[in-house]
PDB file of C-alpha atoms in Angstrom:
ATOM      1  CA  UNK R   1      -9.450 -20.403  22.866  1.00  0.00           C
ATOM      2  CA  UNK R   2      -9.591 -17.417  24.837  1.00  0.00           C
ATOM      3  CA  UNK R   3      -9.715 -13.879  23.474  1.00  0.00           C
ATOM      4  CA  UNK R   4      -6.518 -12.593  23.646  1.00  0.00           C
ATOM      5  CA  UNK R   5      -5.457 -16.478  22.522  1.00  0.00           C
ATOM      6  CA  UNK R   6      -7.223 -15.665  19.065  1.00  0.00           C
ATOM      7  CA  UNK R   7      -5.470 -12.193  18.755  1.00  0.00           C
ATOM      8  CA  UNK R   8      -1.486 -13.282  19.199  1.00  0.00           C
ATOM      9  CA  UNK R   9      -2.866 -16.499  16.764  1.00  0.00           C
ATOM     10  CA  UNK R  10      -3.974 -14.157  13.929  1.00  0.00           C
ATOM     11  CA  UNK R  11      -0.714 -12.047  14.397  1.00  0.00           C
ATOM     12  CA  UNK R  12       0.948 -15.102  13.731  1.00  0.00           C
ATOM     13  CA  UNK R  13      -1.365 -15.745  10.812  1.00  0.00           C
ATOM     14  CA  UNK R  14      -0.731 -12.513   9.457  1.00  0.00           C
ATOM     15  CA  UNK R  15       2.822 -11.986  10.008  1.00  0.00           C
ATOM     16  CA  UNK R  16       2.641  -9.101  11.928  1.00  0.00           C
ATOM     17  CA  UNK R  17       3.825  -7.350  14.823  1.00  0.00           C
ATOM     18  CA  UNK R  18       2.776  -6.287  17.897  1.00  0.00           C
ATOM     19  CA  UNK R  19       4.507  -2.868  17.082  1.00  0.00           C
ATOM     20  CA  UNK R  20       1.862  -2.535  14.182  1.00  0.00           C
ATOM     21  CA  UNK R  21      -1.157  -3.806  15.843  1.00  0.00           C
ATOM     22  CA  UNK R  22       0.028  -0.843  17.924  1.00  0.00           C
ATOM     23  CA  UNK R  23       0.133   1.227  15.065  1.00  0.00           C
ATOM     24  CA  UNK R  24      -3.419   0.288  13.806  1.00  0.00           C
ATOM     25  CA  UNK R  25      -5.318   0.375  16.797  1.00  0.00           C
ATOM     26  CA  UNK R  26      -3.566   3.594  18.999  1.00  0.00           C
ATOM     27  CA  UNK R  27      -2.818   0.853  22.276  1.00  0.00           C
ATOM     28  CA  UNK R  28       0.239   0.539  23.308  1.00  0.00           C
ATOM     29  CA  UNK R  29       2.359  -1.872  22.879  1.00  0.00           C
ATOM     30  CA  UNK R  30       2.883  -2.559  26.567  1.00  0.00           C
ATOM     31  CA  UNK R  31      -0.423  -3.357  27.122  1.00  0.00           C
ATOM     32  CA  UNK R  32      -0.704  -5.627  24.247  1.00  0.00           C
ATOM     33  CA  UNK R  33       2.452  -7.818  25.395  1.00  0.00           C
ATOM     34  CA  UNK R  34       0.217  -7.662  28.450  1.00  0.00           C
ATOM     35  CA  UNK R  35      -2.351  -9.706  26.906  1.00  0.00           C
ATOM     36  CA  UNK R  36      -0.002 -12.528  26.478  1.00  0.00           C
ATOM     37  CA  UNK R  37       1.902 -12.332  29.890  1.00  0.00           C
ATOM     38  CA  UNK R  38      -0.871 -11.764  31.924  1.00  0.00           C
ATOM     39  CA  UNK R  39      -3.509 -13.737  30.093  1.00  0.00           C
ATOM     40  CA  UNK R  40      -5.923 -10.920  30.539  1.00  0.00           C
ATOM     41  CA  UNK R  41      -8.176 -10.153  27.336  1.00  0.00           C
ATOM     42  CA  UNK R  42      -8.463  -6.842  25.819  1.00  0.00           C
ATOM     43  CA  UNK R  43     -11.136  -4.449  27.527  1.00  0.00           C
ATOM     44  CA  UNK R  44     -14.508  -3.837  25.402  1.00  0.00           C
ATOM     45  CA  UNK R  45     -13.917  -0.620  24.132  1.00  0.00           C
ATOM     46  CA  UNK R  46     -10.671  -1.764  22.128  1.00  0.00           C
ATOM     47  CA  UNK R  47     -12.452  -4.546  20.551  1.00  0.00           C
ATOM     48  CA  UNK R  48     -13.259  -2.620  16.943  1.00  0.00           C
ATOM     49  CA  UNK R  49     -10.307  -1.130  16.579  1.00  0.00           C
ATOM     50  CA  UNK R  50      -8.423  -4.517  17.129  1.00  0.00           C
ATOM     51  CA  UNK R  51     -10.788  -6.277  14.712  1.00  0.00           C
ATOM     52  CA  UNK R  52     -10.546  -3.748  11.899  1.00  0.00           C
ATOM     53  CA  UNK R  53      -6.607  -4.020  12.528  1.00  0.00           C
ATOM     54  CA  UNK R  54      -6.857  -8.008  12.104  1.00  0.00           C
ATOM     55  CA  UNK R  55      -9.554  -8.078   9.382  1.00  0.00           C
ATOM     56  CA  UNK R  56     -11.623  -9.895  11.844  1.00  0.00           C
ATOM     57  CA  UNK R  57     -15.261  -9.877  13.015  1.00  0.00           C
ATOM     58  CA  UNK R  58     -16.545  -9.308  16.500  1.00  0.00           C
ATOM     59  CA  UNK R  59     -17.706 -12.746  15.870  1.00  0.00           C
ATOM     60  CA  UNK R  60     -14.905 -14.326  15.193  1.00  0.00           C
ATOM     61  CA  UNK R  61     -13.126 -12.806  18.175  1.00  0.00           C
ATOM     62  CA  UNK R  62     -15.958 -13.389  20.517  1.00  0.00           C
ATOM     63  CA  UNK R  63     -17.253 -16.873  19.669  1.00  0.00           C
ATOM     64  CA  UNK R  64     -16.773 -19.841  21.201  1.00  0.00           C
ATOM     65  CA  UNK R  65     -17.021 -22.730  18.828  1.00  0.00           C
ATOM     66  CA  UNK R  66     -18.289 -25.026  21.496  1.00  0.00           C
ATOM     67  CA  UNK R  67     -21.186 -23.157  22.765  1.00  0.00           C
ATOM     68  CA  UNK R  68     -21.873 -21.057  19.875  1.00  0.00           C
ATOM     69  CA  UNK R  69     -24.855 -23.021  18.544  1.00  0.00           C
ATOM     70  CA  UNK R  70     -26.371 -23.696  22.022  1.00  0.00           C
ATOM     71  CA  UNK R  71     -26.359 -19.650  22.428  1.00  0.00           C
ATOM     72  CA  UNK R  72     -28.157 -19.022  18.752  1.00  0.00           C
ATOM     73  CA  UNK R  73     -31.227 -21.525  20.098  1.00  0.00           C
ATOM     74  CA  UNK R  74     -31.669 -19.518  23.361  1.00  0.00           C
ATOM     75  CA  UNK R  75     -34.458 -17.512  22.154  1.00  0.00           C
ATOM     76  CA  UNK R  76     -34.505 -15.347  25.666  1.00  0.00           C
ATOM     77  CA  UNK R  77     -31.340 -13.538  24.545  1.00  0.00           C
ATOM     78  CA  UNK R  78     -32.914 -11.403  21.820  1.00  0.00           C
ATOM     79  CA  UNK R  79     -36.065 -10.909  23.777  1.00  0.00           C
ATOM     80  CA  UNK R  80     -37.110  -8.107  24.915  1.00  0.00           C
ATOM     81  CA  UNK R  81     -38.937  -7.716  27.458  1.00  0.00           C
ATOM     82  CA  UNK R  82     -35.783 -10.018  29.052  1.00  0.00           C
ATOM     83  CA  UNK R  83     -33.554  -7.852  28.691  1.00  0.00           C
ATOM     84  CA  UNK R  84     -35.393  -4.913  30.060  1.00  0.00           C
ATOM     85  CA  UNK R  85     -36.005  -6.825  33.132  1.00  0.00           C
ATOM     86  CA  UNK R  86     -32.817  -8.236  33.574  1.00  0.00           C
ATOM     87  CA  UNK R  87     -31.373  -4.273  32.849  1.00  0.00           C
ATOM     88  CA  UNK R  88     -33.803  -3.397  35.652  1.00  0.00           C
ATOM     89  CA  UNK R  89     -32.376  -5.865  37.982  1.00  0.00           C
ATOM     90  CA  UNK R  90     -28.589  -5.187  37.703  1.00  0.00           C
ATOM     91  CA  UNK R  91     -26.296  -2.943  39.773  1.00  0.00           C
ATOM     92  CA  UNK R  92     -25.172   0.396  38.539  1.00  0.00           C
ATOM     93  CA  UNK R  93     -21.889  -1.317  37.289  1.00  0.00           C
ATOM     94  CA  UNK R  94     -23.638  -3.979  35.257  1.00  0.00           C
ATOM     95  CA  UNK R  95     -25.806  -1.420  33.746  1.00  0.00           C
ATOM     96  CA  UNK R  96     -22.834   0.972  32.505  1.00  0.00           C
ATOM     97  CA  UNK R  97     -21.152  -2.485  30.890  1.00  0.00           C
ATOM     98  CA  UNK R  98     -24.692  -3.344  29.338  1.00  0.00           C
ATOM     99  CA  UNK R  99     -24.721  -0.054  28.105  1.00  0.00           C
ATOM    100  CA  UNK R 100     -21.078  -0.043  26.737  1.00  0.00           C
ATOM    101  CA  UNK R 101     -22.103  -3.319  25.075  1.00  0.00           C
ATOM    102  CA  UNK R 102     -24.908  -1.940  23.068  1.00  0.00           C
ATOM    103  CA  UNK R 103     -22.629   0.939  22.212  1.00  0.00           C
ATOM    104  CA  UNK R 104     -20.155  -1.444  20.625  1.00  0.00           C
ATOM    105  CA  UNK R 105     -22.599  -3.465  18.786  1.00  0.00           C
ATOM    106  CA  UNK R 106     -23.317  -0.236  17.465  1.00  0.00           C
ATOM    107  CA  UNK R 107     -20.126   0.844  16.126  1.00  0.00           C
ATOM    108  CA  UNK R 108     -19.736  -2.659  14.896  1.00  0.00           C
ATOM    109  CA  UNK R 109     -22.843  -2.304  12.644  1.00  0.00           C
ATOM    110  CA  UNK R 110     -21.655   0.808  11.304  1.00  0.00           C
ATOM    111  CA  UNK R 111     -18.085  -0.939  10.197  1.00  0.00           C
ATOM    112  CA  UNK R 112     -20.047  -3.717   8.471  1.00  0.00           C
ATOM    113  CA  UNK R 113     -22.306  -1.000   6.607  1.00  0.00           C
ATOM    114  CA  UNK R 114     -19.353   1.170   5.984  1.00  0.00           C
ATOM    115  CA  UNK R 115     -17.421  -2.255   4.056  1.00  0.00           C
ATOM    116  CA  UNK R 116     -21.183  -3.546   2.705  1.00  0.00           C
ATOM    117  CA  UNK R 117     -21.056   0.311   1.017  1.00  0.00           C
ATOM    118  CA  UNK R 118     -17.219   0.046   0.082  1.00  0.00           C
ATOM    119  CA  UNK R 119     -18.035  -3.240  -1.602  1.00  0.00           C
ATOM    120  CA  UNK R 120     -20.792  -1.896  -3.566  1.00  0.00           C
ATOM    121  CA  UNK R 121     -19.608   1.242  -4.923  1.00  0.00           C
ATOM    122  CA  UNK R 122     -16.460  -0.284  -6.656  1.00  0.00           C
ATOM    123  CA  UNK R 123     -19.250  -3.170  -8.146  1.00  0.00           C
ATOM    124  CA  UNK R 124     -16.347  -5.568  -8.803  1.00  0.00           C
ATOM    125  CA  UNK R 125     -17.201  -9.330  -8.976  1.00  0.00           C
ATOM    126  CA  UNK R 126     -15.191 -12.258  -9.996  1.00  0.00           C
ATOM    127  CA  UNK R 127     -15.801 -15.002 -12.364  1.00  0.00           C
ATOM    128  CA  UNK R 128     -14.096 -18.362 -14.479  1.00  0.00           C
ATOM    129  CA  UNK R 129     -13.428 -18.879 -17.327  1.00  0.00           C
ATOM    130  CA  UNK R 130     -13.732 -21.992 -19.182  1.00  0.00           C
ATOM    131  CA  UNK R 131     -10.929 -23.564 -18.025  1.00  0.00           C
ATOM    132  CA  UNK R 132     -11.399 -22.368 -14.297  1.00  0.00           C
ATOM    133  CA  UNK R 133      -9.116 -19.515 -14.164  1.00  0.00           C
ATOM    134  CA  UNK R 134     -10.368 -16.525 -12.447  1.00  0.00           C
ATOM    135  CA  UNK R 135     -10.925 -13.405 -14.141  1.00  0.00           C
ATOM    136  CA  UNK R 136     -11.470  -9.560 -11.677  1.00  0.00           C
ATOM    137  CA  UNK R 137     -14.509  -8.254 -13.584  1.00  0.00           C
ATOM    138  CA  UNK R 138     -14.654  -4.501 -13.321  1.00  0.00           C
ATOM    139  CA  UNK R 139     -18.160  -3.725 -14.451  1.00  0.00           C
ATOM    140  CA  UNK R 140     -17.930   0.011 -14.222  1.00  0.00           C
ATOM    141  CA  UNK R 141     -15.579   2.512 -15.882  1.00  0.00           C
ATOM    142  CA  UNK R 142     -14.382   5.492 -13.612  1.00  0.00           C
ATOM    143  CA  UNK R 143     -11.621   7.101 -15.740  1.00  0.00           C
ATOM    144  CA  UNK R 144     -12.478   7.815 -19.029  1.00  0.00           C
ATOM    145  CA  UNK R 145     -10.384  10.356 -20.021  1.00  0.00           C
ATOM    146  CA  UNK R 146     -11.027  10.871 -23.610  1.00  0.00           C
ATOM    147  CA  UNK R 147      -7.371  12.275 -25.025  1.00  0.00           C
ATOM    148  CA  UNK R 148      -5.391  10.857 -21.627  1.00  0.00           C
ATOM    149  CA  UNK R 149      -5.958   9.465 -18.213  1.00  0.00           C
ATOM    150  CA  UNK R 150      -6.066  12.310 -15.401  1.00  0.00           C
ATOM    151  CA  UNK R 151      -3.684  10.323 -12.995  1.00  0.00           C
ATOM    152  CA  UNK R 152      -4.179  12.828  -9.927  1.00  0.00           C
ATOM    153  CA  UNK R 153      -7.306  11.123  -9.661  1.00  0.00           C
ATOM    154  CA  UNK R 154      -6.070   7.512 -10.244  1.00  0.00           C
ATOM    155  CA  UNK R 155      -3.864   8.559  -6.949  1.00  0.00           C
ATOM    156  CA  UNK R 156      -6.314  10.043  -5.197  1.00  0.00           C
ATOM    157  CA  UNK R 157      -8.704   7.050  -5.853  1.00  0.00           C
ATOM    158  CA  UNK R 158      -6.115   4.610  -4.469  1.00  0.00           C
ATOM    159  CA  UNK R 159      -5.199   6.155  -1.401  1.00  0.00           C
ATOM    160  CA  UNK R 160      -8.385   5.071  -0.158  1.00  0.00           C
ATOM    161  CA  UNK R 161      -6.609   1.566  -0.053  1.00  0.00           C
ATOM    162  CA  UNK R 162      -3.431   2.691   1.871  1.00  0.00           C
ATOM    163  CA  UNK R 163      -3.453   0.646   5.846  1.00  0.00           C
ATOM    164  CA  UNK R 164      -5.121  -2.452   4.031  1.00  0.00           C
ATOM    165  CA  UNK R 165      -3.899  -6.174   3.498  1.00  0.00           C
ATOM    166  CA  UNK R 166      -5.060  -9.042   1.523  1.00  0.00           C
ATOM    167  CA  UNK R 167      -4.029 -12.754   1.342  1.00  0.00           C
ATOM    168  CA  UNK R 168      -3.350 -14.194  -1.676  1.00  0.00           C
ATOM    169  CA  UNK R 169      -5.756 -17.479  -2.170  1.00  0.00           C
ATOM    170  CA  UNK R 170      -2.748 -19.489  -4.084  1.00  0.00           C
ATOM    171  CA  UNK R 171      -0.135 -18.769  -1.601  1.00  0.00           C
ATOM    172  CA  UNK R 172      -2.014 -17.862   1.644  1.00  0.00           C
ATOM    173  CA  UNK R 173       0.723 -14.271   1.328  1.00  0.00           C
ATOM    174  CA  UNK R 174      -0.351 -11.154   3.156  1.00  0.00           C
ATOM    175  CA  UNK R 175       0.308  -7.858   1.008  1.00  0.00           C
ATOM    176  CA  UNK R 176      -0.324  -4.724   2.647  1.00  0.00           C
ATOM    177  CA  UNK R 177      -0.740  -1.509   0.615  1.00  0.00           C
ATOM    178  CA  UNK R 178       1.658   1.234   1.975  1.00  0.00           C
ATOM    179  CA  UNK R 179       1.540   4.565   1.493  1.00  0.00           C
ATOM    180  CA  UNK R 180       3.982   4.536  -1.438  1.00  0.00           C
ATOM    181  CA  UNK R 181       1.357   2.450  -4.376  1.00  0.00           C
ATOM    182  CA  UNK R 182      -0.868   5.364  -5.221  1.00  0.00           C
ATOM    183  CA  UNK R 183       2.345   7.507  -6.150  1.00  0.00           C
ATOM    184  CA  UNK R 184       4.391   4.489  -7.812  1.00  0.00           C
ATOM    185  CA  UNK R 185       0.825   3.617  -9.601  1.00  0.00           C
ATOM    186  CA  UNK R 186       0.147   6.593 -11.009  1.00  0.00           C
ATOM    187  CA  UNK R 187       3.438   7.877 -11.931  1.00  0.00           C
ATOM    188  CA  UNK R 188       5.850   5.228 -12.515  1.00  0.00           C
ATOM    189  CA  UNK R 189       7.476   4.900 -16.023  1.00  0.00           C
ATOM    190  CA  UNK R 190       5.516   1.842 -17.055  1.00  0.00           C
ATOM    191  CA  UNK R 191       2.618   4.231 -16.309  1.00  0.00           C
ATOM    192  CA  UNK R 192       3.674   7.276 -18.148  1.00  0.00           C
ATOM    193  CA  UNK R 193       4.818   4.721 -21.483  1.00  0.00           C
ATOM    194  CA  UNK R 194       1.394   3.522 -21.821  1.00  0.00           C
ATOM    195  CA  UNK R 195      -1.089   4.872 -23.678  1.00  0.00           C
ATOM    196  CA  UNK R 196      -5.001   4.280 -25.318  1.00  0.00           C
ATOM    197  CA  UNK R 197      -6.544   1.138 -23.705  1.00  0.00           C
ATOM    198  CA  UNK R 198      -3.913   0.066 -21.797  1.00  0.00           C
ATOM    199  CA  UNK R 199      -3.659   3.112 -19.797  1.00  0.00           C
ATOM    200  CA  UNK R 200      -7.375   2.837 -19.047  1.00  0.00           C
ATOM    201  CA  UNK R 201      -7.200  -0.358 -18.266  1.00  0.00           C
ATOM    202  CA  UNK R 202      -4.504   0.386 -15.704  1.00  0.00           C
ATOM    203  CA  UNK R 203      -6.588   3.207 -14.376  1.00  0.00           C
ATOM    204  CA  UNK R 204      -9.930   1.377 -13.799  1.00  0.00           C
ATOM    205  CA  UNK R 205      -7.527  -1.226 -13.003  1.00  0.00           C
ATOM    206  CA  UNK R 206      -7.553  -0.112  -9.792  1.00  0.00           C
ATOM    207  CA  UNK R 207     -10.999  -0.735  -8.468  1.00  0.00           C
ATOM    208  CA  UNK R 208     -10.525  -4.291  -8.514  1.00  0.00           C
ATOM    209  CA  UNK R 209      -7.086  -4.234  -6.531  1.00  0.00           C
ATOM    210  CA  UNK R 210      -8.134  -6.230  -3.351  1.00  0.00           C
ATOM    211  CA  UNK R 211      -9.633  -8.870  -5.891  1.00  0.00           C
ATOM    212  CA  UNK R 212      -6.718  -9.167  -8.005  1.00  0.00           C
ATOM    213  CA  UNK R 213      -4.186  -9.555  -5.640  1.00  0.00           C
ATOM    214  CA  UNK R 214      -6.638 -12.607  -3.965  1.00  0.00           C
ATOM    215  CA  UNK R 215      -6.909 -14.235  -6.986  1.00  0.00           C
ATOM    216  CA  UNK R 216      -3.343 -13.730  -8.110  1.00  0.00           C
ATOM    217  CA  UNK R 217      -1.314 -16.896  -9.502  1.00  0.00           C
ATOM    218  CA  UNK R 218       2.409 -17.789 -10.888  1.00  0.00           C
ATOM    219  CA  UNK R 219       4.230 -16.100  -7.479  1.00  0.00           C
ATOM    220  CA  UNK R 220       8.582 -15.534  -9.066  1.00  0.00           C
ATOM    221  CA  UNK R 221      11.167 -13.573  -7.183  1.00  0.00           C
ATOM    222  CA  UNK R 222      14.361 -11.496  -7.578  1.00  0.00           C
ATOM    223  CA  UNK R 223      16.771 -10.256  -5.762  1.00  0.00           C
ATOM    224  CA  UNK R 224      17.349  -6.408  -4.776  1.00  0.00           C
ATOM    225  CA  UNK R 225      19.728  -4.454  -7.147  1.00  0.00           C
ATOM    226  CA  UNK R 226      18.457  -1.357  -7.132  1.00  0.00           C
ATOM    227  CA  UNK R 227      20.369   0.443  -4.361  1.00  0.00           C
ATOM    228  CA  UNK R 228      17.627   3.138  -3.784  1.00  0.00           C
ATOM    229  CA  UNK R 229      15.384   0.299  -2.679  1.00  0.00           C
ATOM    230  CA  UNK R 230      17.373  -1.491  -0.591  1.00  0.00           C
ATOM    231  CA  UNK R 231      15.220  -0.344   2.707  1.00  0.00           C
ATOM    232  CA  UNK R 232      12.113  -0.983   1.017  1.00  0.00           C
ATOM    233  CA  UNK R 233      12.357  -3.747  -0.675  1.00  0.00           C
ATOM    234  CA  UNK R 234      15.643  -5.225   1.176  1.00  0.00           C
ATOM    235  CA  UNK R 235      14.617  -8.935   0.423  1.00  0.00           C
ATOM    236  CA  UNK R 236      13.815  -8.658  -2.775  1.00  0.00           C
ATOM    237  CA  UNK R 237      10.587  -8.515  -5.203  1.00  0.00           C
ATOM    238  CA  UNK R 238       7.942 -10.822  -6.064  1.00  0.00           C
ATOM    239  CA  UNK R 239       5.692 -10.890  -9.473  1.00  0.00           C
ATOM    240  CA  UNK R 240       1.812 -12.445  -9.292  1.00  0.00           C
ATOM    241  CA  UNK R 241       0.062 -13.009 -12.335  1.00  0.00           C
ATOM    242  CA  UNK R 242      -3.346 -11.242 -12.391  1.00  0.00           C
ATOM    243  CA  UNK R 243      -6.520 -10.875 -14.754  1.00  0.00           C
ATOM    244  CA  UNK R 244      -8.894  -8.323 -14.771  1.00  0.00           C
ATOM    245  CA  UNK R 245     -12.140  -7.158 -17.555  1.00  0.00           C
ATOM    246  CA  UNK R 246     -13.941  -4.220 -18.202  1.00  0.00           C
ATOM    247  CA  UNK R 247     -16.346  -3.384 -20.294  1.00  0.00           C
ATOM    248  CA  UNK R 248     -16.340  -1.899 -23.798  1.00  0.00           C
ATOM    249  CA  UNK R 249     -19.927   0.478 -24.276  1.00  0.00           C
ATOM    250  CA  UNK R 250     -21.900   0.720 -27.742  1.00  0.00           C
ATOM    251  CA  UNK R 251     -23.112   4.480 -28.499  1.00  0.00           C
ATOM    252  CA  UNK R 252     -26.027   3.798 -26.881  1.00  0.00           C
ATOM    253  CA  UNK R 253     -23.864   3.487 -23.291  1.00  0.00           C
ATOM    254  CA  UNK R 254     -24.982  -0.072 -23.075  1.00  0.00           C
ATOM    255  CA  UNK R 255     -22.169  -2.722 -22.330  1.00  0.00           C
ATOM    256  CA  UNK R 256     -21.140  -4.617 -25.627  1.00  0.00           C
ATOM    257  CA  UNK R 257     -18.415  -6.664 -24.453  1.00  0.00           C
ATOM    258  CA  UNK R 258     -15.852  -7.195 -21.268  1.00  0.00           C
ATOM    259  CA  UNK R 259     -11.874  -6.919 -22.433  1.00  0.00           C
ATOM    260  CA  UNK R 260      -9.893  -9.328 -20.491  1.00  0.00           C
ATOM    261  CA  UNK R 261      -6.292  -8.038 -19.367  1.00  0.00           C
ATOM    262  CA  UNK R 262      -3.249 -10.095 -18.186  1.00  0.00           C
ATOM    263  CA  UNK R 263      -0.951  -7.629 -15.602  1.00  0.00           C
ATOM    264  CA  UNK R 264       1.666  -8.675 -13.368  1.00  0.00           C
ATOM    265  CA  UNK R 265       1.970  -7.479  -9.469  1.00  0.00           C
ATOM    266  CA  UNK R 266       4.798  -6.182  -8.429  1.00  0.00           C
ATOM    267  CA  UNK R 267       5.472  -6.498  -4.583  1.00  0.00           C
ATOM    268  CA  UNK R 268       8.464  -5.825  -2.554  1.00  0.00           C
ATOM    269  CA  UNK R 269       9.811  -7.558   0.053  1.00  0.00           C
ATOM    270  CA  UNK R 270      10.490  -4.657   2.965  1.00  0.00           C
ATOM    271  CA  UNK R 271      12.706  -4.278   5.626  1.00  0.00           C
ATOM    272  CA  UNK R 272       9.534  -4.900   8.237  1.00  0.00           C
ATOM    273  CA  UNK R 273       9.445  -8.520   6.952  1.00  0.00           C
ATOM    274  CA  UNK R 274       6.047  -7.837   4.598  1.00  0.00           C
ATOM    275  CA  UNK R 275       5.025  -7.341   1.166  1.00  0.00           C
ATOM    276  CA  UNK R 276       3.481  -4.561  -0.427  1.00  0.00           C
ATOM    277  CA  UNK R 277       2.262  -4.216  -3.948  1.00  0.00           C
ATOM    278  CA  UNK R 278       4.408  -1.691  -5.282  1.00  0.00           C
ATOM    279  CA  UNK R 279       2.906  -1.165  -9.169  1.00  0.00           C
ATOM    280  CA  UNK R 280       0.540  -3.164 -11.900  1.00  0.00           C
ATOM    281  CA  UNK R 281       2.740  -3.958 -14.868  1.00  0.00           C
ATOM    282  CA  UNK R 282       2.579  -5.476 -18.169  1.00  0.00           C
ATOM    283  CA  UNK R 283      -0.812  -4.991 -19.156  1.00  0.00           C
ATOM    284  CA  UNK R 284      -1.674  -6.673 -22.140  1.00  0.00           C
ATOM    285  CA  UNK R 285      -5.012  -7.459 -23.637  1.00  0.00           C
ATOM    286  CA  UNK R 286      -6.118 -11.020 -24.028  1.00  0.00           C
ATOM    287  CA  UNK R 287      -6.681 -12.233 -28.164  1.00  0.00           C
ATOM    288  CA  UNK R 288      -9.152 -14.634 -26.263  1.00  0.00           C
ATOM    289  CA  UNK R 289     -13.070 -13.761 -27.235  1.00  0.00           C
ATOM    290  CA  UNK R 290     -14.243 -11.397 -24.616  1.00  0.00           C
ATOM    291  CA  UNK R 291     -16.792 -11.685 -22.133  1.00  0.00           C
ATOM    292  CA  UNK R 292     -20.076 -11.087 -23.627  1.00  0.00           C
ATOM    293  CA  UNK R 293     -22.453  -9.160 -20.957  1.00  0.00           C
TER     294      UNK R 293
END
């Protein structure tokens, strides 16, 4: 499958347009219905950009099943001295692309370090329980508002999130966070009526977001009635069942126990044909036994 092959395929995959691969990336959407009509690939330098807007890898993109395990045992391609010589031998223009090659592979390795870091600084795993259901563990707690929950922060936090998507593992749905969660999060009513542990549970709630909506479970949906959402949620709303933990700390600051939470997802069904998680309702603490650490 050629390049710009895999591209129109994971559009399809994801449900979205070439209008907001346009958005994501900057290139227009002329050249993009290019691609298809003229079955010419993408040039180098767009490469990232389209990857990060597809949630791909260079990779993926690049490979080709067929002869990717006959290039990994072709030991002359990470040699050196090889590629000096063969740098040596090449024509102006061949050295500019080599050149703008080893630029990209940088840039690439400074996405995947950028994620790698993302990853580790919300230190969010998942886990089963006993009857293989999977629970969001959130090991660390970032709001702990003694008295109440400073929710300019919550909002701040998730903005961080706003441009992203992630599939559902139950359903195989795409939900994108839009710009309106970290407002709707932080200040809807649900959010201002809860109080105590539930409230911090919503708030450190958030670091495991991308995780709970993967693992989410028991997909319902209802109609639209609420007329000022009838752009923005035009075909309705779904509800996910989610789980999440975090921990409970002795007065030593050493983790006691992990509090499991049931919480619903609420995602609407826009005008643009996708979902988007609008809020994180119904928050209720498990009676289960807790995770011990």
């Amino acid at each position: 499958m050629k390049i710009y092959e895999k591209i129109f395929a994971r559009l399809e995959e994801l449900h979205m347009s070439q209008t907001e691969l346009s958005r994501r990336t900057g290139i227009a959407t002329s050249t993009i219905s290019d691609w298809r009509k003229k079955q010419i690939n993408p040039q180098a330098d767009k490469l990232v950009s389209i990857c990060k807007a597809l949630d791909m890898t260079l990779v993926e993109l690049l490979s080709d099943e067929e002869n990717a395990e006959q290039t990994a045992t072709n030991d002359y391609i990470t040699d050196e001295n090889y590629m000096i010589e063969l740098y040596r031998r090449s024509d102006t223009e061949s050295r500019r692309r080599m050149i703008s090659y080893l630029a990209l592979l940088d840039v690439c390795k400074q996405i995947n370090d950028s994620a790698r870091s993302k990853k580790q600084q919300r230190n969010v795993s998942v886990i089963q329980d006993i009857d293989g259901n999977n629970i969001v563990v959130i090991n660390d707690i970032r709001f702990k508002g003694k008295r109440s929950i400073d929710w300019k922060e919550v909002r701040a936090y998730l903005k961080k999130y706003v441009g992203d998507f992630y599939k559902v593992a139950s359903t195989g749905d795409v939900i994108y966070i839009g710009d309106d969660l970290p407002s709707e999060y932080s200040g809807s009513k649900y959010t201002h009526s809860i109080k105590g542990t539930n409230a911090k549970a919503k708030a450190n709630a958030v670091q495991g977001i991308p995780e709970m909506i993967e693992i989410a479970v028991g997909k319902h949906f209802r109609e639209n009635k609420e007329s000022k959402h009838w752009r923005n949620a035009m075909y309705g709303w779904y509800r996910y069942d989610s789980r999440f933990a975090i921990p409970v700390y002795r007065d030593d600051e050493e983790v006691e126990r992990y509090n499991i939470f049931h919480a619903s997802l609420i995602v609407r069904y826009s005008e643009d044909g996708k979902l988007y998680l609008y809020d994180v309702i119904d928050i209720k603490k498990e009676t289960s036994n807790p995770i011990e650490p």
